[in-house]
Structure formats: C-alpha cells, structure tokens
C-alpha cells in the first residue's frame, strides 16, 4: 500500500474510531476538532512507518540477532526487542492521547483516561474485526472503507443499546408488596408512561404481572375492574386489587413507602426478557 493511501485509510479509520468514542460517551465535540484529530492520527501513523524504515530496526530483526548471536549479541538482541516494543508502546500511547485531547479537550486527567480507555477498546475491537475479515478477503481501499463503515454503524448501534440498558437499570427498583399478611418482592420499572388511575377515587394504579400476584396467594379479594387503553387495545378492563402497603427500594435503600396502593393485574408479562414484573405509576416518580 502506498504512503498516501496508507495516510488516507488511517485518517478515515481514526475518524470512525473517534466517532464511536463520541457515541459511546456522548462526548461534546465538533466535527472540525474530530477531523483535525483524525488527520493528526494519519500523520502520526505515517511518521511511525517512515521512522521504522529509516531506523531499520524492528522486533523481527532484533529477534533474529538474539537467536543467531553469541551470549553478548544475544543479550544485546534481547535489549533491542524490549527497547523496540517500549518505543512502539510510547509512540502508540502518545499518538492516541494527542488525538483524544485534540478531539474532545477533556478538562481533567480522569476524563482523559476515560476517553483513552474507550478509544483503545473500540480500536482493539475494530482491529480484531479487520483481521478476521481481511485474512481471506480483499485488501483494497474500497474493501477497507466498507469494513470501516460497517464497524462504525455496528458500534453506534451497540453504543445506543448500552445507553438504553443503562437508562433501564437506573429506573429499576425492588418493590416489596404486603397483602393480607403475605409479602412478595419483585423488580419494578418506574414508568413515566404509566398514567393509569382507578375510576372511583382517581388514585394511581401500579401494574403488576399475574404471575407475581399468584405468589402472594391463591385468592385475592376486593377485585375491581379498571378501564384502560394501550397500543393495540383501544378499550380494555384490568382487574385490580388494593395492597396493604408497598415499600420501594433502590440498591437496598428504601426510597418510599406507599400506603394502600392499587395494583392492576396484567395477564401478559410486562417485560419480554422478564427483567421486571411491575410498572410503577409515573406520578410516584
């Protein structure tokens, strides 16, 4: 690959990696600073290749000196191997740090380390994918760019998925329900979209799965029917019961206690992955 093509590939790939860091961390940065950092990465990579060829000493040549030489030459070869890898590591570290700083301008050392860690992770992942795909595939510029675009879109989707999982985890609580002398603890999602009220006193209704209610006992009393509407159900009726009280906790610490809450019983699971069995009313958040 010619040096100008090598430079172009590195600029594009560094830009895509920086874009993935931006997506993963929701980092504020401009396209101009990200482009400048990508160009810096391309220049850095080309400079490393030129320096390596100019010095004429690589880990391979150093290793061959170590294998063929006498004890003195072998020791020198070993030192050359370690020195070469140390130089490569320092060049790689300083280049990554310079790109990250130019693109995101982290205010603290901790932020810089955080950006660097994510940059290294996405770089390692992208390098692994490149190695697997290009091992038996085309090494043309078009092929490299297509793989890079695929990595960028796949990484962006992964970043959005991880952010969604984090948001979901932040809204999950442990709820202990007390009903007629029995109690049951379930995972609950604080759902701001749940605006269901019972029709008699206009009090909030928390929705719970039928399976969770069964664990409270075989029989329930004082059942009312609560009208509701949802996607795919324009008009429906939800059976509801009134618990004695309910304790809402987060990470083992009680957030609040709800007296005489209404529970609407859903015949269908509330979470496809069964991550939670209850939807807390949005008013209570």
mmCIF file of C-alpha atoms in Angstrom:
data_model
loop_
_atom_site.group_PDB
_atom_site.id
_atom_site.type_symbol
_atom_site.label_atom_id
_atom_site.label_comp_id
_atom_site.label_asym_id
_atom_site.label_seq_id
_atom_site.Cartn_x
_atom_site.Cartn_y
_atom_site.Cartn_z
ATOM 1 C CA UNK A 1 0.000 0.000 0.000
ATOM 2 C CA UNK A 2 1.376 3.418 -0.974
ATOM 3 C CA UNK A 3 2.041 6.021 1.707
ATOM 4 C CA UNK A 4 -0.711 8.377 0.508
ATOM 5 C CA UNK A 5 -3.268 5.536 0.559
ATOM 6 C CA UNK A 6 -1.978 4.443 3.963
ATOM 7 C CA UNK A 7 -2.445 8.023 5.212
ATOM 8 C CA UNK A 8 -5.984 8.235 3.815
ATOM 9 C CA UNK A 9 -7.020 4.893 5.339
ATOM 10 C CA UNK A 10 -5.661 5.906 8.746
ATOM 11 C CA UNK A 11 -7.406 9.291 8.649
ATOM 12 C CA UNK A 12 -10.750 7.674 7.818
ATOM 13 C CA UNK A 13 -10.379 4.895 10.365
ATOM 14 C CA UNK A 14 -9.222 7.244 13.119
ATOM 15 C CA UNK A 15 -12.200 9.458 12.362
ATOM 16 C CA UNK A 16 -14.563 6.494 12.657
ATOM 17 C CA UNK A 17 -12.965 5.395 15.932
ATOM 18 C CA UNK A 18 -13.274 8.904 17.364
ATOM 19 C CA UNK A 19 -16.900 8.990 16.218
ATOM 20 C CA UNK A 20 -17.533 5.742 18.124
ATOM 21 C CA UNK A 21 -15.922 7.242 21.255
ATOM 22 C CA UNK A 22 -18.211 10.244 20.867
ATOM 23 C CA UNK A 23 -21.268 7.973 20.551
ATOM 24 C CA UNK A 24 -20.326 5.740 23.485
ATOM 25 C CA UNK A 25 -19.576 8.599 25.891
ATOM 26 C CA UNK A 26 -21.959 11.225 24.483
ATOM 27 C CA UNK A 27 -18.912 13.463 24.339
ATOM 28 C CA UNK A 28 -19.360 17.076 23.215
ATOM 29 C CA UNK A 29 -17.035 17.821 20.319
ATOM 30 C CA UNK A 30 -17.178 19.490 16.926
ATOM 31 C CA UNK A 31 -16.703 17.802 13.566
ATOM 32 C CA UNK A 32 -13.769 20.163 12.935
ATOM 33 C CA UNK A 33 -11.859 19.069 16.036
ATOM 34 C CA UNK A 34 -12.621 15.411 15.307
ATOM 35 C CA UNK A 35 -11.395 15.833 11.713
ATOM 36 C CA UNK A 36 -8.220 17.556 12.897
ATOM 37 C CA UNK A 37 -7.580 14.721 15.345
ATOM 38 C CA UNK A 38 -8.099 12.129 12.595
ATOM 39 C CA UNK A 39 -5.598 13.928 10.343
ATOM 40 C CA UNK A 40 -3.152 14.031 13.243
ATOM 41 C CA UNK A 41 -3.599 10.276 13.636
ATOM 42 C CA UNK A 42 -2.862 9.732 9.942
ATOM 43 C CA UNK A 43 0.277 11.870 10.099
ATOM 44 C CA UNK A 44 1.349 10.058 13.265
ATOM 45 C CA UNK A 45 0.895 6.628 11.645
ATOM 46 C CA UNK A 46 2.846 7.640 8.542
ATOM 47 C CA UNK A 47 5.606 9.131 10.691
ATOM 48 C CA UNK A 48 5.857 5.868 12.632
ATOM 49 C CA UNK A 49 6.192 3.841 9.410
ATOM 50 C CA UNK A 50 8.839 6.211 8.000
ATOM 51 C CA UNK A 51 10.802 6.183 11.280
ATOM 52 C CA UNK A 52 10.696 2.383 11.458
ATOM 53 C CA UNK A 53 12.031 2.022 7.935
ATOM 54 C CA UNK A 54 14.657 4.721 8.491
ATOM 55 C CA UNK A 55 15.947 3.135 11.682
ATOM 56 C CA UNK A 56 15.878 -0.312 10.110
ATOM 57 C CA UNK A 57 15.379 -1.988 13.484
ATOM 58 C CA UNK A 58 12.225 -3.861 14.252
ATOM 59 C CA UNK A 59 11.290 -6.529 16.718
ATOM 60 C CA UNK A 60 11.848 -9.113 13.966
ATOM 61 C CA UNK A 61 15.403 -8.037 13.135
ATOM 62 C CA UNK A 62 16.240 -7.662 16.812
ATOM 63 C CA UNK A 63 14.899 -11.119 17.488
ATOM 64 C CA UNK A 64 16.988 -12.624 14.707
ATOM 65 C CA UNK A 65 20.122 -11.049 16.196
ATOM 66 C CA UNK A 66 19.155 -12.565 19.539
ATOM 67 C CA UNK A 67 18.693 -16.042 18.056
ATOM 68 C CA UNK A 68 21.864 -16.149 15.902
ATOM 69 C CA UNK A 69 24.375 -14.291 18.063
ATOM 70 C CA UNK A 70 26.655 -15.217 20.945
ATOM 71 C CA UNK A 71 25.800 -14.574 24.582
ATOM 72 C CA UNK A 72 26.808 -10.920 24.282
ATOM 73 C CA UNK A 73 24.990 -10.491 20.989
ATOM 74 C CA UNK A 74 22.008 -12.376 22.410
ATOM 75 C CA UNK A 75 21.790 -10.022 25.374
ATOM 76 C CA UNK A 76 22.014 -7.057 23.031
ATOM 77 C CA UNK A 77 19.293 -8.568 20.854
ATOM 78 C CA UNK A 78 17.038 -9.072 23.868
ATOM 79 C CA UNK A 79 17.560 -5.473 24.905
ATOM 80 C CA UNK A 80 16.799 -4.348 21.354
ATOM 81 C CA UNK A 81 13.497 -6.298 21.415
ATOM 82 C CA UNK A 82 12.388 -4.775 24.698
ATOM 83 C CA UNK A 83 13.583 -1.300 23.699
ATOM 84 C CA UNK A 84 11.771 -1.532 20.361
ATOM 85 C CA UNK A 85 8.458 -2.562 21.937
ATOM 86 C CA UNK A 86 8.817 0.153 24.571
ATOM 87 C CA UNK A 87 9.327 2.775 21.862
ATOM 88 C CA UNK A 88 6.336 1.452 19.904
ATOM 89 C CA UNK A 89 4.141 1.497 23.006
ATOM 90 C CA UNK A 90 5.145 5.068 23.911
ATOM 91 C CA UNK A 91 4.535 6.212 20.320
ATOM 92 C CA UNK A 92 1.147 4.485 20.235
ATOM 93 C CA UNK A 93 0.156 5.880 23.656
ATOM 94 C CA UNK A 94 1.244 9.439 22.889
ATOM 95 C CA UNK A 95 -0.452 9.357 19.476
ATOM 96 C CA UNK A 96 -3.756 8.143 20.940
ATOM 97 C CA UNK A 97 -3.566 10.686 23.773
ATOM 98 C CA UNK A 98 -2.878 13.517 21.332
ATOM 99 C CA UNK A 99 -5.841 12.545 19.124
ATOM 100 C CA UNK A 100 -8.214 12.182 22.069
ATOM 101 C CA UNK A 101 -7.123 15.501 23.577
ATOM 102 C CA UNK A 102 -7.432 17.373 20.280
ATOM 103 C CA UNK A 103 -10.882 15.903 19.554
ATOM 104 C CA UNK A 104 -12.552 16.117 22.973
ATOM 105 C CA UNK A 105 -10.439 18.540 25.050
ATOM 106 C CA UNK A 106 -11.007 16.654 28.349
ATOM 107 C CA UNK A 107 -10.920 19.001 31.320
ATOM 108 C CA UNK A 108 -9.345 16.617 33.829
ATOM 109 C CA UNK A 109 -6.815 13.800 33.819
ATOM 110 C CA UNK A 110 -9.594 11.402 34.810
ATOM 111 C CA UNK A 111 -11.635 12.378 31.741
ATOM 112 C CA UNK A 112 -8.580 11.926 29.524
ATOM 113 C CA UNK A 113 -8.023 8.407 30.884
ATOM 114 C CA UNK A 114 -11.707 7.587 30.382
ATOM 115 C CA UNK A 115 -11.601 8.743 26.756
ATOM 116 C CA UNK A 116 -8.361 6.836 26.160
ATOM 117 C CA UNK A 117 -9.748 3.601 27.601
ATOM 118 C CA UNK A 118 -12.813 3.733 25.368
ATOM 119 C CA UNK A 119 -10.656 4.664 22.366
ATOM 120 C CA UNK A 120 -8.380 1.661 22.997
ATOM 121 C CA UNK A 121 -11.337 -0.685 23.454
ATOM 122 C CA UNK A 122 -13.008 0.318 20.187
ATOM 123 C CA UNK A 123 -9.600 0.260 18.443
ATOM 124 C CA UNK A 124 -8.938 -3.281 19.656
ATOM 125 C CA UNK A 125 -12.428 -4.400 18.621
ATOM 126 C CA UNK A 126 -12.082 -2.793 15.189
ATOM 127 C CA UNK A 127 -8.619 -4.307 14.743
ATOM 128 C CA UNK A 128 -9.955 -7.764 15.571
ATOM 129 C CA UNK A 129 -12.791 -7.400 13.073
ATOM 130 C CA UNK A 130 -10.396 -6.145 10.388
ATOM 131 C CA UNK A 131 -8.045 -9.050 10.994
ATOM 132 C CA UNK A 132 -10.844 -11.602 10.768
ATOM 133 C CA UNK A 133 -12.406 -10.128 7.623
ATOM 134 C CA UNK A 134 -9.230 -9.270 5.725
ATOM 135 C CA UNK A 135 -7.471 -12.557 6.449
ATOM 136 C CA UNK A 136 -9.120 -14.160 3.439
ATOM 137 C CA UNK A 137 -10.652 -11.116 1.812
ATOM 138 C CA UNK A 138 -9.724 -8.170 -0.330
ATOM 139 C CA UNK A 139 -7.243 -5.586 0.954
ATOM 140 C CA UNK A 140 -8.299 -2.898 -1.497
ATOM 141 C CA UNK A 141 -9.068 0.617 -0.317
ATOM 142 C CA UNK A 142 -12.761 0.159 -1.140
ATOM 143 C CA UNK A 143 -12.882 -3.065 0.892
ATOM 144 C CA UNK A 144 -11.172 -1.439 3.859
ATOM 145 C CA UNK A 145 -13.568 1.518 3.767
ATOM 146 C CA UNK A 146 -16.641 -0.737 3.541
ATOM 147 C CA UNK A 147 -15.494 -2.676 6.582
ATOM 148 C CA UNK A 148 -14.839 0.596 8.412
ATOM 149 C CA UNK A 149 -18.331 1.881 7.657
ATOM 150 C CA UNK A 150 -19.796 -1.397 8.884
ATOM 151 C CA UNK A 151 -17.794 -1.143 12.113
ATOM 152 C CA UNK A 152 -18.939 2.445 12.588
ATOM 153 C CA UNK A 153 -22.641 1.644 12.171
ATOM 154 C CA UNK A 154 -22.373 -1.531 14.273
ATOM 155 C CA UNK A 155 -20.514 0.309 17.024
ATOM 156 C CA UNK A 156 -23.076 3.127 17.027
ATOM 157 C CA UNK A 157 -25.891 0.596 17.408
ATOM 158 C CA UNK A 158 -24.004 -1.094 20.257
ATOM 159 C CA UNK A 159 -23.466 2.276 21.973
ATOM 160 C CA UNK A 160 -27.181 3.089 21.768
ATOM 161 C CA UNK A 161 -28.073 -0.354 23.127
ATOM 162 C CA UNK A 162 -25.707 0.039 26.093
ATOM 163 C CA UNK A 163 -27.073 3.513 26.859
ATOM 164 C CA UNK A 164 -30.628 2.148 26.772
ATOM 165 C CA UNK A 165 -29.662 -0.677 29.133
ATOM 166 C CA UNK A 166 -28.082 1.845 31.490
ATOM 167 C CA UNK A 167 -31.206 4.042 31.437
ATOM 168 C CA UNK A 168 -33.342 0.974 32.121
ATOM 169 C CA UNK A 169 -31.136 -0.092 35.022
ATOM 170 C CA UNK A 170 -31.418 3.365 36.582
ATOM 171 C CA UNK A 171 -35.231 3.059 36.578
ATOM 172 C CA UNK A 172 -35.370 -0.430 38.099
ATOM 173 C CA UNK A 173 -36.371 -0.773 41.754
ATOM 174 C CA UNK A 174 -37.092 -3.541 44.238
ATOM 175 C CA UNK A 175 -40.671 -3.386 45.485
ATOM 176 C CA UNK A 176 -41.927 -5.361 48.466
ATOM 177 C CA UNK A 177 -45.713 -5.780 48.402
ATOM 178 C CA UNK A 178 -47.641 -6.560 51.592
ATOM 179 C CA UNK A 179 -51.069 -8.088 51.039
ATOM 180 C CA UNK A 180 -53.290 -9.828 53.588
ATOM 181 C CA UNK A 181 -50.415 -10.885 55.836
ATOM 182 C CA UNK A 182 -48.204 -12.068 52.962
ATOM 183 C CA UNK A 183 -45.409 -10.293 51.145
ATOM 184 C CA UNK A 184 -43.573 -10.600 47.851
ATOM 185 C CA UNK A 185 -40.574 -8.702 46.460
ATOM 186 C CA UNK A 186 -40.466 -8.018 42.720
ATOM 187 C CA UNK A 187 -38.388 -5.998 40.281
ATOM 188 C CA UNK A 188 -40.281 -2.903 39.127
ATOM 189 C CA UNK A 189 -39.758 -0.315 36.421
ATOM 190 C CA UNK A 190 -40.645 3.281 37.241
ATOM 191 C CA UNK A 191 -42.639 4.012 34.115
ATOM 192 C CA UNK A 192 -43.424 7.672 33.442
ATOM 193 C CA UNK A 193 -45.750 6.493 30.661
ATOM 194 C CA UNK A 194 -47.988 4.700 33.159
ATOM 195 C CA UNK A 195 -50.797 7.199 33.823
ATOM 196 C CA UNK A 196 -53.447 4.690 34.857
ATOM 197 C CA UNK A 197 -55.945 5.689 37.579
ATOM 198 C CA UNK A 198 -58.737 3.727 39.194
ATOM 199 C CA UNK A 199 -62.171 5.133 38.252
ATOM 200 C CA UNK A 200 -63.671 5.687 41.718
ATOM 201 C CA UNK A 201 -61.199 7.811 43.639
ATOM 202 C CA UNK A 202 -58.823 8.688 40.761
ATOM 203 C CA UNK A 203 -55.879 7.146 42.589
ATOM 204 C CA UNK A 204 -52.724 5.894 40.818
ATOM 205 C CA UNK A 205 -52.620 2.270 39.705
ATOM 206 C CA UNK A 206 -49.381 0.275 39.563
ATOM 207 C CA UNK A 207 -49.421 -2.574 37.058
ATOM 208 C CA UNK A 208 -48.164 -5.995 38.153
ATOM 209 C CA UNK A 209 -47.944 -9.312 36.330
ATOM 210 C CA UNK A 210 -50.448 -12.040 37.124
ATOM 211 C CA UNK A 211 -47.602 -14.428 37.888
ATOM 212 C CA UNK A 212 -46.301 -12.145 40.657
ATOM 213 C CA UNK A 213 -49.781 -11.793 42.160
ATOM 214 C CA UNK A 214 -50.147 -15.571 42.300
ATOM 215 C CA UNK A 215 -47.089 -15.724 44.519
ATOM 216 C CA UNK A 216 -48.970 -13.544 47.010
ATOM 217 C CA UNK A 217 -51.638 -16.235 47.356
ATOM 218 C CA UNK A 218 -54.157 -18.331 45.519
ATOM 219 C CA UNK A 219 -57.070 -16.000 46.243
ATOM 220 C CA UNK A 220 -57.486 -12.243 46.141
ATOM 221 C CA UNK A 221 -60.391 -10.193 47.476
ATOM 222 C CA UNK A 222 -61.914 -6.804 46.741
ATOM 223 C CA UNK A 223 -61.276 -7.022 42.997
ATOM 224 C CA UNK A 224 -62.359 -4.040 40.895
ATOM 225 C CA UNK A 225 -62.096 -3.518 37.143
ATOM 226 C CA UNK A 226 -60.117 -0.584 35.816
ATOM 227 C CA UNK A 227 -60.667 0.707 32.276
ATOM 228 C CA UNK A 228 -57.512 1.285 30.246
ATOM 229 C CA UNK A 229 -56.280 1.872 26.720
ATOM 230 C CA UNK A 230 -52.929 0.881 25.244
ATOM 231 C CA UNK A 231 -51.201 0.287 21.923
ATOM 232 C CA UNK A 232 -53.229 -2.419 20.182
ATOM 233 C CA UNK A 233 -56.036 -2.191 22.778
ATOM 234 C CA UNK A 234 -58.318 0.792 22.358
ATOM 235 C CA UNK A 235 -60.563 -0.167 25.301
ATOM 236 C CA UNK A 236 -59.894 -2.796 27.945
ATOM 237 C CA UNK A 237 -60.574 -3.728 31.553
ATOM 238 C CA UNK A 238 -57.818 -4.545 34.010
ATOM 239 C CA UNK A 239 -58.613 -6.399 37.255
ATOM 240 C CA UNK A 240 -57.250 -4.525 40.244
ATOM 241 C CA UNK A 241 -56.654 -5.180 43.937
ATOM 242 C CA UNK A 242 -55.576 -2.985 46.819
ATOM 243 C CA UNK A 243 -52.446 -3.947 48.730
ATOM 244 C CA UNK A 244 -51.908 -3.111 52.403
ATOM 245 C CA UNK A 245 -48.707 -1.218 51.739
ATOM 246 C CA UNK A 246 -45.712 -1.241 49.435
ATOM 247 C CA UNK A 247 -42.029 -0.453 50.025
ATOM 248 C CA UNK A 248 -39.941 0.830 47.119
ATOM 249 C CA UNK A 249 -36.167 0.391 47.436
ATOM 250 C CA UNK A 250 -33.109 1.120 45.312
ATOM 251 C CA UNK A 251 -29.852 -0.785 45.884
ATOM 252 C CA UNK A 252 -31.091 -1.957 49.291
ATOM 253 C CA UNK A 253 -32.132 1.522 50.476
ATOM 254 C CA UNK A 254 -35.832 2.275 50.878
ATOM 255 C CA UNK A 255 -36.961 5.172 48.704
ATOM 256 C CA UNK A 256 -40.560 5.453 49.897
ATOM 257 C CA UNK A 257 -43.470 3.602 51.421
ATOM 258 C CA UNK A 258 -46.859 3.678 49.699
ATOM 259 C CA UNK A 259 -49.984 3.078 51.769
ATOM 260 C CA UNK A 260 -52.938 1.175 50.329
ATOM 261 C CA UNK A 261 -51.718 1.241 46.697
ATOM 262 C CA UNK A 262 -53.846 -0.071 43.837
ATOM 263 C CA UNK A 263 -52.385 -2.865 41.724
ATOM 264 C CA UNK A 264 -53.660 -3.553 38.210
ATOM 265 C CA UNK A 265 -53.107 -7.195 37.239
ATOM 266 C CA UNK A 266 -51.751 -7.834 33.753
ATOM 267 C CA UNK A 267 -52.342 -11.266 32.272
ATOM 268 C CA UNK A 268 -49.372 -10.793 29.935
ATOM 269 C CA UNK A 269 -45.700 -10.484 31.028
ATOM 270 C CA UNK A 270 -44.650 -6.845 31.328
ATOM 271 C CA UNK A 271 -41.095 -7.493 30.107
ATOM 272 C CA UNK A 272 -40.214 -9.810 27.248
ATOM 273 C CA UNK A 273 -36.895 -10.609 28.929
ATOM 274 C CA UNK A 274 -38.634 -10.778 32.357
ATOM 275 C CA UNK A 275 -36.329 -8.132 33.768
ATOM 276 C CA UNK A 276 -39.202 -6.674 35.779
ATOM 277 C CA UNK A 277 -42.688 -7.754 36.838
ATOM 278 C CA UNK A 278 -44.215 -4.424 37.761
ATOM 279 C CA UNK A 279 -44.719 -0.933 36.346
ATOM 280 C CA UNK A 280 -44.753 1.782 38.970
ATOM 281 C CA UNK A 281 -47.084 4.693 38.290
ATOM 282 C CA UNK A 282 -45.436 7.692 36.672
ATOM 283 C CA UNK A 283 -46.944 10.085 39.239
ATOM 284 C CA UNK A 284 -44.946 8.457 42.022
ATOM 285 C CA UNK A 285 -41.582 9.225 40.379
#
